[in-house]
mmCIF file of C-alpha atoms in Angstrom:
data_model
loop_
_atom_site.group_PDB
_atom_site.id
_atom_site.type_symbol
_atom_site.label_atom_id
_atom_site.label_comp_id
_atom_site.label_asym_id
_atom_site.label_seq_id
_atom_site.Cartn_x
_atom_site.Cartn_y
_atom_site.Cartn_z
ATOM 1 C CA UNK A 18 -97.920 -15.256 -173.013
ATOM 2 C CA UNK A 19 -94.327 -14.203 -172.015
ATOM 3 C CA UNK A 20 -95.592 -12.043 -169.133
ATOM 4 C CA UNK A 21 -98.081 -14.585 -168.282
ATOM 5 C CA UNK A 22 -95.090 -17.831 -168.319
ATOM 6 C CA UNK A 23 -92.968 -15.469 -166.061
ATOM 7 C CA UNK A 24 -96.146 -15.208 -163.564
ATOM 8 C CA UNK A 25 -96.092 -18.946 -163.407
ATOM 9 C CA UNK A 26 -92.612 -19.104 -163.106
ATOM 10 C CA UNK A 27 -91.995 -16.348 -160.027
ATOM 11 C CA UNK A 28 -95.216 -18.278 -158.386
ATOM 12 C CA UNK A 29 -93.583 -21.197 -158.431
ATOM 13 C CA UNK A 30 -90.185 -19.790 -157.088
ATOM 14 C CA UNK A 31 -92.324 -18.558 -154.415
ATOM 15 C CA UNK A 32 -94.455 -21.592 -153.435
ATOM 16 C CA UNK A 33 -91.465 -23.603 -153.296
ATOM 17 C CA UNK A 34 -89.672 -21.515 -151.118
ATOM 18 C CA UNK A 35 -91.959 -21.547 -148.514
ATOM 19 C CA UNK A 36 -92.936 -25.392 -149.359
ATOM 20 C CA UNK A 37 -89.598 -26.426 -147.632
ATOM 21 C CA UNK A 38 -89.297 -29.314 -145.839
ATOM 22 C CA UNK A 39 -87.442 -29.944 -142.248
ATOM 23 C CA UNK A 40 -86.766 -33.720 -141.670
ATOM 24 C CA UNK A 41 -88.304 -35.064 -138.241
ATOM 25 C CA UNK A 42 -87.237 -38.486 -138.343
ATOM 26 C CA UNK A 43 -88.259 -39.013 -134.525
ATOM 27 C CA UNK A 44 -92.033 -39.986 -134.510
ATOM 28 C CA UNK A 45 -92.349 -38.765 -130.557
ATOM 29 C CA UNK A 46 -90.885 -35.591 -131.421
ATOM 30 C CA UNK A 47 -93.004 -35.386 -134.753
ATOM 31 C CA UNK A 48 -96.207 -36.119 -133.298
ATOM 32 C CA UNK A 49 -95.257 -33.701 -130.406
ATOM 33 C CA UNK A 50 -95.762 -30.901 -133.268
ATOM 34 C CA UNK A 51 -98.619 -32.450 -134.576
ATOM 35 C CA UNK A 52 -100.420 -32.430 -131.431
ATOM 36 C CA UNK A 53 -99.609 -28.624 -130.880
ATOM 37 C CA UNK A 54 -100.949 -27.750 -133.946
ATOM 38 C CA UNK A 55 -97.376 -26.854 -135.372
ATOM 39 C CA UNK A 56 -97.384 -29.410 -137.850
ATOM 40 C CA UNK A 57 -100.252 -27.816 -140.043
ATOM 41 C CA UNK A 58 -99.946 -30.945 -142.654
ATOM 42 C CA UNK A 59 -100.898 -33.270 -139.131
ATOM 43 C CA UNK A 60 -99.655 -36.141 -141.018
ATOM 44 C CA UNK A 61 -96.812 -38.521 -139.273
ATOM 45 C CA UNK A 62 -94.305 -38.811 -142.479
ATOM 46 C CA UNK A 63 -91.019 -37.816 -140.942
ATOM 47 C CA UNK A 64 -91.045 -34.119 -142.034
ATOM 48 C CA UNK A 65 -92.574 -30.605 -141.545
ATOM 49 C CA UNK A 66 -93.286 -27.730 -143.132
ATOM 50 C CA UNK A 67 -89.475 -25.471 -142.301
ATOM 51 C CA UNK A 68 -92.389 -22.547 -142.462
ATOM 52 C CA UNK A 69 -94.239 -24.128 -139.620
ATOM 53 C CA UNK A 70 -91.017 -24.165 -137.035
ATOM 54 C CA UNK A 71 -89.303 -21.103 -137.959
ATOM 55 C CA UNK A 72 -91.289 -18.936 -135.173
ATOM 56 C CA UNK A 73 -91.905 -21.340 -132.792
ATOM 57 C CA UNK A 74 -89.975 -20.089 -129.378
ATOM 58 C CA UNK A 75 -90.759 -22.987 -127.024
ATOM 59 C CA UNK A 76 -90.652 -26.810 -127.178
ATOM 60 C CA UNK A 77 -91.198 -29.248 -124.451
ATOM 61 C CA UNK A 78 -90.127 -32.738 -125.853
ATOM 62 C CA UNK A 79 -90.491 -35.861 -123.936
ATOM 63 C CA UNK A 80 -89.195 -39.447 -124.708
ATOM 64 C CA UNK A 81 -87.435 -38.866 -127.934
ATOM 65 C CA UNK A 82 -84.372 -40.966 -128.672
ATOM 66 C CA UNK A 83 -83.558 -38.248 -132.174
ATOM 67 C CA UNK A 84 -83.019 -34.560 -132.134
ATOM 68 C CA UNK A 85 -82.755 -34.221 -135.860
ATOM 69 C CA UNK A 86 -84.588 -31.185 -136.709
ATOM 70 C CA UNK A 87 -84.135 -29.342 -134.108
ATOM 71 C CA UNK A 88 -81.920 -27.134 -136.129
ATOM 72 C CA UNK A 89 -85.015 -25.640 -138.044
ATOM 73 C CA UNK A 90 -86.367 -23.959 -134.754
ATOM 74 C CA UNK A 91 -84.294 -21.027 -134.808
ATOM 75 C CA UNK A 92 -86.563 -18.548 -132.648
ATOM 76 C CA UNK A 93 -86.502 -21.362 -130.137
ATOM 77 C CA UNK A 94 -85.918 -19.253 -126.323
ATOM 78 C CA UNK A 95 -87.082 -21.875 -124.235
ATOM 79 C CA UNK A 96 -85.889 -25.627 -124.743
ATOM 80 C CA UNK A 97 -87.179 -28.378 -122.359
ATOM 81 C CA UNK A 98 -86.118 -32.393 -123.356
ATOM 82 C CA UNK A 99 -86.502 -34.946 -120.561
ATOM 83 C CA UNK A 100 -86.836 -38.271 -120.152
ATOM 84 C CA UNK A 101 -85.399 -39.310 -123.526
ATOM 85 C CA UNK A 102 -82.808 -41.660 -125.146
ATOM 86 C CA UNK A 103 -80.299 -39.217 -126.394
ATOM 87 C CA UNK A 104 -76.308 -39.972 -126.033
ATOM 88 C CA UNK A 105 -75.649 -36.097 -127.579
ATOM 89 C CA UNK A 106 -77.405 -32.986 -127.932
ATOM 90 C CA UNK A 107 -76.044 -29.914 -130.470
ATOM 91 C CA UNK A 108 -77.687 -26.695 -130.330
ATOM 92 C CA UNK A 109 -75.723 -25.071 -132.405
ATOM 93 C CA UNK A 110 -78.248 -23.256 -134.434
ATOM 94 C CA UNK A 111 -80.566 -22.862 -131.911
ATOM 95 C CA UNK A 112 -78.270 -19.084 -131.021
ATOM 96 C CA UNK A 113 -81.880 -17.765 -129.323
ATOM 97 C CA UNK A 114 -82.258 -19.593 -126.274
ATOM 98 C CA UNK A 115 -82.710 -18.174 -122.854
ATOM 99 C CA UNK A 116 -83.978 -21.304 -121.037
ATOM 100 C CA UNK A 117 -82.678 -24.822 -121.349
ATOM 101 C CA UNK A 118 -83.905 -27.776 -119.436
ATOM 102 C CA UNK A 119 -82.319 -30.947 -120.036
ATOM 103 C CA UNK A 120 -83.065 -33.078 -117.033
ATOM 104 C CA UNK A 121 -83.395 -37.155 -116.674
ATOM 105 C CA UNK A 122 -82.084 -37.869 -119.595
ATOM 106 C CA UNK A 123 -79.909 -40.820 -118.529
ATOM 107 C CA UNK A 124 -78.000 -41.872 -121.588
ATOM 108 C CA UNK A 125 -76.871 -38.145 -122.371
ATOM 109 C CA UNK A 126 -73.154 -37.633 -122.160
ATOM 110 C CA UNK A 127 -72.250 -34.697 -124.853
ATOM 111 C CA UNK A 128 -74.092 -31.107 -124.250
ATOM 112 C CA UNK A 129 -72.886 -28.880 -126.678
ATOM 113 C CA UNK A 130 -74.497 -25.105 -126.148
ATOM 114 C CA UNK A 131 -70.900 -23.307 -127.068
ATOM 115 C CA UNK A 132 -73.080 -21.158 -129.110
ATOM 116 C CA UNK A 133 -75.705 -20.386 -127.201
ATOM 117 C CA UNK A 134 -74.455 -16.859 -125.736
ATOM 118 C CA UNK A 135 -78.117 -15.493 -124.903
ATOM 119 C CA UNK A 136 -78.558 -18.661 -122.365
ATOM 120 C CA UNK A 137 -79.287 -17.160 -118.987
ATOM 121 C CA UNK A 138 -80.479 -20.224 -116.921
ATOM 122 C CA UNK A 139 -79.535 -24.101 -117.441
ATOM 123 C CA UNK A 140 -80.848 -26.969 -115.741
ATOM 124 C CA UNK A 141 -79.241 -30.870 -117.166
ATOM 125 C CA UNK A 142 -79.693 -32.754 -113.578
ATOM 126 C CA UNK A 143 -79.943 -36.290 -113.673
ATOM 127 C CA UNK A 144 -78.011 -37.128 -117.064
ATOM 128 C CA UNK A 145 -74.686 -38.509 -117.601
ATOM 129 C CA UNK A 146 -72.815 -35.490 -118.606
ATOM 130 C CA UNK A 147 -69.200 -36.020 -117.848
ATOM 131 C CA UNK A 148 -67.860 -32.784 -119.261
ATOM 132 C CA UNK A 149 -69.879 -29.195 -119.652
ATOM 133 C CA UNK A 150 -68.352 -25.903 -121.171
ATOM 134 C CA UNK A 151 -70.074 -22.870 -120.056
ATOM 135 C CA UNK A 152 -66.862 -20.400 -121.010
ATOM 136 C CA UNK A 153 -69.333 -18.848 -123.723
ATOM 137 C CA UNK A 154 -72.532 -18.909 -121.817
ATOM 138 C CA UNK A 155 -71.430 -15.343 -120.056
ATOM 139 C CA UNK A 156 -74.848 -14.357 -119.441
ATOM 140 C CA UNK A 157 -76.241 -17.052 -117.320
ATOM 141 C CA UNK A 158 -76.930 -16.708 -113.935
ATOM 142 C CA UNK A 159 -78.915 -20.155 -112.980
ATOM 143 C CA UNK A 160 -76.748 -23.524 -113.226
ATOM 144 C CA UNK A 161 -78.357 -26.687 -111.843
ATOM 145 C CA UNK A 162 -76.010 -29.657 -113.116
ATOM 146 C CA UNK A 163 -76.309 -32.064 -109.855
ATOM 147 C CA UNK A 164 -76.318 -35.666 -110.185
ATOM 148 C CA UNK A 165 -73.565 -36.082 -113.210
ATOM 149 C CA UNK A 166 -70.927 -37.353 -113.620
ATOM 150 C CA UNK A 167 -68.502 -34.085 -114.038
ATOM 151 C CA UNK A 168 -64.758 -34.245 -112.831
ATOM 152 C CA UNK A 169 -64.583 -30.397 -113.492
ATOM 153 C CA UNK A 170 -66.426 -27.413 -113.591
ATOM 154 C CA UNK A 171 -65.017 -23.922 -114.889
ATOM 155 C CA UNK A 172 -67.206 -21.199 -113.662
ATOM 156 C CA UNK A 173 -65.169 -18.177 -114.352
ATOM 157 C CA UNK A 174 -66.362 -16.581 -117.234
ATOM 158 C CA UNK A 175 -70.016 -16.891 -115.447
ATOM 159 C CA UNK A 176 -69.571 -13.587 -113.638
ATOM 160 C CA UNK A 177 -73.580 -12.800 -113.391
ATOM 161 C CA UNK A 178 -74.088 -16.473 -111.616
ATOM 162 C CA UNK A 179 -76.852 -16.277 -108.759
ATOM 163 C CA UNK A 180 -77.257 -20.035 -108.027
ATOM 164 C CA UNK A 181 -75.101 -23.268 -108.945
ATOM 165 C CA UNK A 182 -76.345 -26.547 -107.768
ATOM 166 C CA UNK A 183 -73.899 -29.453 -108.536
ATOM 167 C CA UNK A 184 -74.192 -31.671 -106.201
ATOM 168 C CA UNK A 185 -73.701 -35.662 -106.629
ATOM 169 C CA UNK A 186 -70.783 -35.414 -109.012
ATOM 170 C CA UNK A 187 -67.224 -36.454 -108.821
ATOM 171 C CA UNK A 188 -65.771 -32.948 -108.430
ATOM 172 C CA UNK A 189 -62.433 -32.906 -106.605
ATOM 173 C CA UNK A 190 -62.245 -28.959 -106.713
ATOM 174 C CA UNK A 191 -64.254 -25.913 -107.422
ATOM 175 C CA UNK A 192 -62.791 -22.105 -107.834
ATOM 176 C CA UNK A 193 -65.908 -19.462 -107.311
ATOM 177 C CA UNK A 194 -63.848 -16.702 -106.447
ATOM 178 C CA UNK A 195 -65.029 -14.584 -109.696
ATOM 179 C CA UNK A 196 -68.618 -15.311 -108.665
ATOM 180 C CA UNK A 197 -69.156 -12.928 -106.823
ATOM 181 C CA UNK A 198 -72.762 -12.439 -107.205
ATOM 182 C CA UNK A 199 -73.407 -15.993 -105.845
ATOM 183 C CA UNK A 200 -76.209 -16.620 -103.783
ATOM 184 C CA UNK A 201 -76.914 -20.344 -103.865
ATOM 185 C CA UNK A 202 -74.187 -22.880 -103.814
ATOM 186 C CA UNK A 203 -74.517 -26.482 -103.171
ATOM 187 C CA UNK A 204 -71.304 -28.763 -104.024
ATOM 188 C CA UNK A 205 -72.519 -31.448 -101.339
ATOM 189 C CA UNK A 206 -71.088 -35.092 -102.101
ATOM 190 C CA UNK A 207 -68.367 -34.876 -104.426
ATOM 191 C CA UNK A 208 -64.676 -35.459 -103.493
ATOM 192 C CA UNK A 209 -63.876 -31.539 -102.810
ATOM 193 C CA UNK A 210 -60.948 -30.830 -100.242
ATOM 194 C CA UNK A 211 -60.865 -27.200 -100.137
ATOM 195 C CA UNK A 212 -63.859 -24.872 -101.078
ATOM 196 C CA UNK A 213 -62.822 -21.031 -100.601
ATOM 197 C CA UNK A 214 -65.875 -19.015 -100.683
ATOM 198 C CA UNK A 215 -64.523 -15.559 -99.066
ATOM 199 C CA UNK A 216 -65.129 -13.760 -102.119
ATOM 200 C CA UNK A 217 -68.704 -14.783 -102.224
ATOM 201 C CA UNK A 218 -70.004 -12.214 -99.979
ATOM 202 C CA UNK A 219 -74.077 -12.706 -100.969
ATOM 203 C CA UNK A 220 -74.006 -15.871 -100.153
ATOM 204 C CA UNK A 221 -77.048 -16.634 -98.129
ATOM 205 C CA UNK A 222 -77.071 -20.786 -98.734
ATOM 206 C CA UNK A 223 -74.239 -23.275 -99.126
ATOM 207 C CA UNK A 224 -74.048 -26.986 -99.142
ATOM 208 C CA UNK A 225 -71.068 -28.689 -99.454
ATOM 209 C CA UNK A 226 -71.756 -31.685 -96.997
ATOM 210 C CA UNK A 227 -70.079 -35.365 -98.020
ATOM 211 C CA UNK A 228 -66.764 -33.894 -99.120
ATOM 212 C CA UNK A 229 -63.230 -34.168 -98.171
ATOM 213 C CA UNK A 230 -62.974 -30.820 -96.235
ATOM 214 C CA UNK A 231 -61.196 -30.237 -93.158
ATOM 215 C CA UNK A 232 -61.010 -26.648 -93.096
ATOM 216 C CA UNK A 233 -63.879 -24.047 -93.910
ATOM 217 C CA UNK A 234 -63.809 -20.074 -93.354
ATOM 218 C CA UNK A 235 -67.335 -18.245 -93.595
ATOM 219 C CA UNK A 236 -66.148 -15.303 -91.510
ATOM 220 C CA UNK A 237 -66.511 -13.163 -94.640
ATOM 221 C CA UNK A 238 -70.229 -14.852 -95.721
ATOM 222 C CA UNK A 239 -72.228 -12.391 -93.463
ATOM 223 C CA UNK A 240 -75.086 -12.977 -95.519
ATOM 224 C CA UNK A 241 -75.537 -16.779 -94.760
ATOM 225 C CA UNK A 242 -78.539 -18.369 -93.560
ATOM 226 C CA UNK A 243 -78.476 -21.613 -94.172
ATOM 227 C CA UNK A 244 -75.555 -23.732 -93.852
ATOM 228 C CA UNK A 245 -74.941 -27.421 -94.795
ATOM 229 C CA UNK A 246 -71.558 -29.087 -94.052
ATOM 230 C CA UNK A 247 -71.713 -32.444 -92.629
ATOM 231 C CA UNK A 248 -70.231 -35.572 -93.039
ATOM 232 C CA UNK A 249 -66.481 -33.585 -94.120
ATOM 233 C CA UNK A 250 -63.297 -33.681 -91.688
ATOM 234 C CA UNK A 251 -64.035 -29.982 -90.615
ATOM 235 C CA UNK A 252 -61.706 -29.582 -87.234
ATOM 236 C CA UNK A 253 -62.937 -25.641 -86.910
ATOM 237 C CA UNK A 254 -65.897 -23.679 -88.126
ATOM 238 C CA UNK A 255 -66.339 -20.220 -87.422
ATOM 239 C CA UNK A 256 -69.387 -18.451 -88.674
ATOM 240 C CA UNK A 257 -69.521 -15.269 -86.232
ATOM 241 C CA UNK A 258 -70.451 -13.061 -88.548
ATOM 242 C CA UNK A 259 -73.661 -14.638 -89.992
ATOM 243 C CA UNK A 260 -77.180 -13.460 -90.549
ATOM 244 C CA UNK A 261 -78.870 -16.830 -89.557
ATOM 245 C CA UNK A 262 -82.153 -15.878 -88.744
ATOM 246 C CA UNK A 263 -85.577 -16.711 -86.535
ATOM 247 C CA UNK A 264 -88.844 -17.756 -88.439
ATOM 248 C CA UNK A 265 -91.716 -18.052 -86.630
ATOM 249 C CA UNK A 266 -93.224 -21.528 -86.069
ATOM 250 C CA UNK A 267 -95.929 -20.931 -87.350
ATOM 251 C CA UNK A 268 -94.763 -19.795 -91.264
ATOM 252 C CA UNK A 269 -95.716 -22.972 -93.862
ATOM 253 C CA UNK A 270 -94.508 -21.002 -96.665
ATOM 254 C CA UNK A 271 -91.020 -20.547 -97.103
ATOM 255 C CA UNK A 272 -87.582 -22.329 -96.427
ATOM 256 C CA UNK A 273 -86.478 -22.343 -92.621
ATOM 257 C CA UNK A 274 -82.765 -21.627 -92.243
ATOM 258 C CA UNK A 275 -80.934 -24.965 -91.768
ATOM 259 C CA UNK A 276 -77.259 -25.143 -89.712
ATOM 260 C CA UNK A 277 -76.019 -29.073 -90.113
ATOM 261 C CA UNK A 278 -72.378 -29.800 -89.530
ATOM 262 C CA UNK A 279 -72.782 -33.008 -88.168
ATOM 263 C CA UNK A 280 -70.042 -35.762 -88.471
ATOM 264 C CA UNK A 281 -67.111 -33.903 -88.651
ATOM 265 C CA UNK A 282 -64.035 -33.956 -86.850
ATOM 266 C CA UNK A 283 -64.771 -30.104 -85.059
ATOM 267 C CA UNK A 284 -63.013 -29.283 -81.959
ATOM 268 C CA UNK A 285 -64.354 -25.080 -82.271
ATOM 269 C CA UNK A 286 -67.756 -24.311 -82.960
ATOM 270 C CA UNK A 287 -68.497 -20.326 -82.511
ATOM 271 C CA UNK A 288 -71.957 -19.162 -83.967
ATOM 272 C CA UNK A 289 -71.933 -16.076 -82.582
ATOM 273 C CA UNK A 290 -73.074 -11.980 -83.718
ATOM 274 C CA UNK A 291 -74.785 -10.890 -81.079
ATOM 275 C CA UNK A 292 -78.197 -11.467 -82.999
ATOM 276 C CA UNK A 293 -78.919 -14.913 -82.496
ATOM 277 C CA UNK A 294 -80.837 -14.660 -78.908
ATOM 278 C CA UNK A 295 -83.840 -16.293 -80.953
ATOM 279 C CA UNK A 296 -82.219 -18.536 -82.898
ATOM 280 C CA UNK A 297 -84.942 -21.009 -81.618
ATOM 281 C CA UNK A 298 -86.637 -20.396 -84.603
ATOM 282 C CA UNK A 299 -83.836 -22.361 -86.557
ATOM 283 C CA UNK A 300 -83.821 -25.459 -84.495
ATOM 284 C CA UNK A 301 -87.732 -26.201 -84.153
ATOM 285 C CA UNK A 302 -90.204 -26.309 -86.643
ATOM 286 C CA UNK A 303 -93.917 -27.199 -85.611
ATOM 287 C CA UNK A 304 -96.007 -28.122 -88.085
ATOM 288 C CA UNK A 305 -98.860 -30.136 -86.521
ATOM 289 C CA UNK A 306 -97.616 -33.153 -84.857
ATOM 290 C CA UNK A 307 -93.966 -33.419 -86.588
ATOM 291 C CA UNK A 308 -90.907 -31.302 -85.038
ATOM 292 C CA UNK A 309 -88.546 -30.187 -87.453
ATOM 293 C CA UNK A 310 -84.442 -30.168 -86.351
ATOM 294 C CA UNK A 311 -82.472 -27.502 -88.112
ATOM 295 C CA UNK A 312 -79.501 -27.190 -86.216
ATOM 296 C CA UNK A 313 -77.458 -30.685 -85.725
ATOM 297 C CA UNK A 314 -73.702 -30.654 -84.552
ATOM 298 C CA UNK A 315 -74.269 -34.792 -83.291
ATOM 299 C CA UNK A 316 -71.329 -37.026 -84.183
ATOM 300 C CA UNK A 317 -67.978 -33.851 -83.087
ATOM 301 C CA UNK A 318 -66.166 -36.479 -80.861
ATOM 302 C CA UNK A 319 -63.817 -33.839 -80.334
ATOM 303 C CA UNK A 320 -66.410 -30.850 -79.675
ATOM 304 C CA UNK A 321 -66.493 -29.640 -76.412
ATOM 305 C CA UNK A 322 -67.992 -26.175 -76.640
ATOM 306 C CA UNK A 323 -70.289 -24.673 -78.642
ATOM 307 C CA UNK A 324 -69.996 -20.886 -78.508
ATOM 308 C CA UNK A 325 -73.739 -19.222 -78.660
ATOM 309 C CA UNK A 326 -75.022 -15.778 -77.319
ATOM 310 C CA UNK A 327 -77.937 -17.200 -75.529
ATOM 311 C CA UNK A 328 -76.827 -20.388 -73.623
ATOM 312 C CA UNK A 329 -80.502 -21.142 -71.921
ATOM 313 C CA UNK A 330 -82.312 -20.851 -75.192
ATOM 314 C CA UNK A 331 -79.932 -23.359 -77.051
ATOM 315 C CA UNK A 332 -80.115 -26.090 -73.954
ATOM 316 C CA UNK A 333 -83.850 -25.637 -74.550
ATOM 317 C CA UNK A 334 -83.851 -26.067 -78.144
ATOM 318 C CA UNK A 335 -80.561 -27.048 -79.607
ATOM 319 C CA UNK A 336 -81.165 -30.499 -78.866
ATOM 320 C CA UNK A 337 -79.005 -32.200 -81.932
ATOM 321 C CA UNK A 338 -75.840 -32.331 -80.084
ATOM 322 C CA UNK A 339 -73.559 -35.050 -78.728
ATOM 323 C CA UNK A 340 -73.547 -35.782 -74.426
ATOM 324 C CA UNK A 341 -70.310 -34.267 -74.342
ATOM 325 C CA UNK A 342 -70.906 -30.860 -76.262
ATOM 326 C CA UNK A 343 -71.955 -27.865 -74.387
ATOM 327 C CA UNK A 344 -72.739 -24.378 -75.168
ATOM 328 C CA UNK A 345 -70.974 -21.528 -73.931
ATOM 329 C CA UNK A 346 -70.573 -17.812 -73.808
ATOM 330 C CA UNK A 347 -66.812 -17.092 -73.664
ATOM 331 C CA UNK A 348 -63.631 -19.097 -72.936
ATOM 332 C CA UNK A 349 -63.950 -18.726 -69.733
ATOM 333 C CA UNK A 350 -67.071 -20.644 -69.315
ATOM 334 C CA UNK A 351 -65.827 -23.588 -71.667
ATOM 335 C CA UNK A 352 -62.449 -23.502 -69.181
ATOM 336 C CA UNK A 353 -64.693 -24.346 -66.154
ATOM 337 C CA UNK A 354 -66.717 -26.971 -67.929
ATOM 338 C CA UNK A 355 -63.816 -28.983 -68.724
ATOM 339 C CA UNK A 356 -62.799 -28.631 -65.278
ATOM 340 C CA UNK A 357 -65.714 -29.755 -63.748
ATOM 341 C CA UNK A 358 -65.963 -32.251 -66.659
ATOM 342 C CA UNK A 359 -62.404 -33.095 -65.485
ATOM 343 C CA UNK A 360 -63.359 -32.974 -61.624
ATOM 344 C CA UNK A 361 -66.781 -35.171 -62.236
ATOM 345 C CA UNK A 362 -65.698 -37.922 -64.472
ATOM 346 C CA UNK A 363 -64.140 -41.264 -63.431
ATOM 347 C CA UNK A 364 -61.842 -42.095 -65.663
ATOM 348 C CA UNK A 365 -61.429 -45.724 -66.957
ATOM 349 C CA UNK A 366 -58.028 -47.035 -67.449
ATOM 350 C CA UNK A 367 -57.400 -50.558 -67.823
ATOM 351 C CA UNK A 368 -55.976 -52.987 -68.024
ATOM 352 C CA UNK A 369 -55.423 -52.860 -64.111
ATOM 353 C CA UNK A 370 -53.346 -54.656 -63.443
ATOM 354 C CA UNK A 371 -51.285 -54.990 -66.315
ATOM 355 C CA UNK A 372 -48.110 -55.861 -67.642
ATOM 356 C CA UNK A 373 -46.967 -53.081 -69.963
ATOM 357 C CA UNK A 374 -49.739 -50.421 -71.128
ATOM 358 C CA UNK A 375 -53.018 -48.954 -69.755
ATOM 359 C CA UNK A 376 -55.523 -47.503 -71.696
ATOM 360 C CA UNK A 377 -56.968 -44.159 -70.305
ATOM 361 C CA UNK A 378 -60.544 -42.959 -71.493
ATOM 362 C CA UNK A 379 -61.344 -39.627 -69.984
ATOM 363 C CA UNK A 380 -65.043 -39.853 -71.028
ATOM 364 C CA UNK A 381 -65.009 -36.704 -72.454
ATOM 365 C CA UNK A 382 -62.622 -34.559 -74.820
ATOM 366 C CA UNK A 383 -59.674 -33.188 -73.074
ATOM 367 C CA UNK A 384 -58.205 -29.983 -74.224
ATOM 368 C CA UNK A 385 -54.855 -30.179 -72.409
ATOM 369 C CA UNK A 386 -54.059 -32.782 -70.004
ATOM 370 C CA UNK A 387 -50.236 -33.900 -68.294
ATOM 371 C CA UNK A 388 -49.781 -37.518 -67.498
ATOM 372 C CA UNK A 389 -46.879 -38.098 -64.999
ATOM 373 C CA UNK A 390 -45.928 -41.410 -63.478
ATOM 374 C CA UNK A 391 -44.500 -42.424 -60.225
ATOM 375 C CA UNK A 392 -43.472 -44.895 -58.103
ATOM 376 C CA UNK A 393 -44.448 -46.042 -55.067
ATOM 377 C CA UNK A 394 -41.509 -44.291 -53.400
ATOM 378 C CA UNK A 395 -43.006 -41.189 -54.888
ATOM 379 C CA UNK A 396 -39.987 -41.287 -57.177
ATOM 380 C CA UNK A 397 -41.004 -39.663 -60.974
ATOM 381 C CA UNK A 398 -40.564 -41.921 -63.874
ATOM 382 C CA UNK A 399 -41.869 -40.616 -66.643
ATOM 383 C CA UNK A 400 -44.700 -37.697 -67.881
ATOM 384 C CA UNK A 401 -46.379 -36.758 -70.843
ATOM 385 C CA UNK A 402 -48.410 -33.882 -72.146
ATOM 386 C CA UNK A 403 -51.311 -34.564 -74.420
ATOM 387 C CA UNK A 404 -53.579 -32.425 -76.463
ATOM 388 C CA UNK A 405 -56.991 -32.853 -77.890
ATOM 389 C CA UNK A 406 -57.919 -36.105 -76.750
ATOM 390 C CA UNK A 407 -60.696 -38.206 -75.323
ATOM 391 C CA UNK A 408 -58.494 -41.970 -75.397
ATOM 392 C CA UNK A 409 -54.908 -42.161 -75.067
ATOM 393 C CA UNK A 410 -52.531 -45.035 -74.364
ATOM 394 C CA UNK A 411 -49.444 -44.627 -71.739
ATOM 395 C CA UNK A 412 -46.659 -47.038 -71.038
ATOM 396 C CA UNK A 413 -45.871 -48.090 -67.500
ATOM 397 C CA UNK A 414 -42.220 -48.370 -67.110
ATOM 398 C CA UNK A 415 -40.253 -49.945 -64.735
ATOM 399 C CA UNK A 416 -40.058 -53.128 -62.469
ATOM 400 C CA UNK A 417 -43.272 -55.048 -61.288
ATOM 401 C CA UNK A 418 -45.111 -53.498 -58.174
ATOM 402 C CA UNK A 419 -47.407 -50.431 -57.727
ATOM 403 C CA UNK A 420 -47.374 -47.246 -59.397
ATOM 404 C CA UNK A 421 -49.130 -44.105 -59.150
ATOM 405 C CA UNK A 422 -50.432 -42.398 -62.358
ATOM 406 C CA UNK A 423 -51.329 -38.431 -61.613
ATOM 407 C CA UNK A 424 -53.284 -36.574 -64.693
ATOM 408 C CA UNK A 425 -53.735 -33.114 -64.575
ATOM 409 C CA UNK A 426 -55.782 -30.482 -66.450
ATOM 410 C CA UNK A 427 -55.003 -27.294 -68.134
ATOM 411 C CA UNK A 428 -56.388 -25.531 -64.810
ATOM 412 C CA UNK A 429 -53.985 -27.490 -62.356
ATOM 413 C CA UNK A 430 -56.593 -29.775 -61.414
ATOM 414 C CA UNK A 431 -55.421 -33.465 -60.726
ATOM 415 C CA UNK A 432 -56.595 -36.725 -60.189
ATOM 416 C CA UNK A 433 -54.494 -39.945 -59.332
ATOM 417 C CA UNK A 434 -55.129 -43.811 -60.061
ATOM 418 C CA UNK A 435 -53.249 -46.939 -58.766
ATOM 419 C CA UNK A 436 -51.660 -49.065 -61.304
ATOM 420 C CA UNK A 437 -50.549 -51.950 -60.448
ATOM 421 C CA UNK A 438 -48.167 -54.081 -62.743
ATOM 422 C CA UNK A 439 -47.799 -57.698 -62.495
#
């Protein structure tokens, strides 16, 4: 009899241990478990047998309001939570996670993944995150956190990182000097004024459009084949060690390299490396009747010359440039071009007659000009040297009468205009 009682006691303890429940108060969460045959009781009663969930490795949850119960899924390696109404997510108990997709949760402001040291990939875009602590996630190779409200992002501990997509946030700076394996970086549409990618020698794709950059040094980025740096304030861009390459126009299966530096203040652009003779594959991609332009340097009013390997190819294919911009092989060609423009262009000087100043519109960007004013007796009145200019105002000093305004470029070519002061 005693043995029978002992047997019943042990059986009760055994049954009890395998009949523990984990609360799942969110109806959508529990219905997902029922639909996917995880909840073996198949009853929407706000709970699930713990034994049913301890070995689950993959979940994809949508439209949930509460994540209570997620702590019971201790074996999870992949978790996706999308289009939900969560404001905070804490995954401290899910230490086996390898991949995490937390996207399109438009109320989500806080994400705790500090215990998830095994993570190799995280996607948390289209949320309202203002902070993202990745300091413990040292195994990450991919971070997609675009379209949030992040004001800072520290990736200094993520030494294995291959891809970082963080566009459309509120970042004012980003240090990627420790991420030497990085091959894809996109920080477009932020408030970044300085970006150092000199240590990222493996970088193949860089997006930094719509920022506040005034300088971009890509001389160490020999593997770069895709660049978006449009809508900044960049004045000089040199990438003459790049690996931009041509792709046949009939290709439909992979991304064509992009070079977009439009809407800047560029005065110098060099894309020579001796290998760009066939770069027309970058700029024109014909698919049916649609032509995709992959090179764009428009709206750089100070850009006179673009240094390239093959001027003929570029003139034939690279059409997305300003009317005042020209392709050249070397500095001498650029200077000759500037001199030709200087001679052929009729400068607009107004008002004339004038009572004080005249506005000189050169029509095209001038690297260097000397302006000298003489009176009717050919006597010197004033002079001024100007650089990197297309429009200027010049004072007509002296009494009323006739003056001569001589404009001389850096090659010594001159043009003289008669000015009447009334």
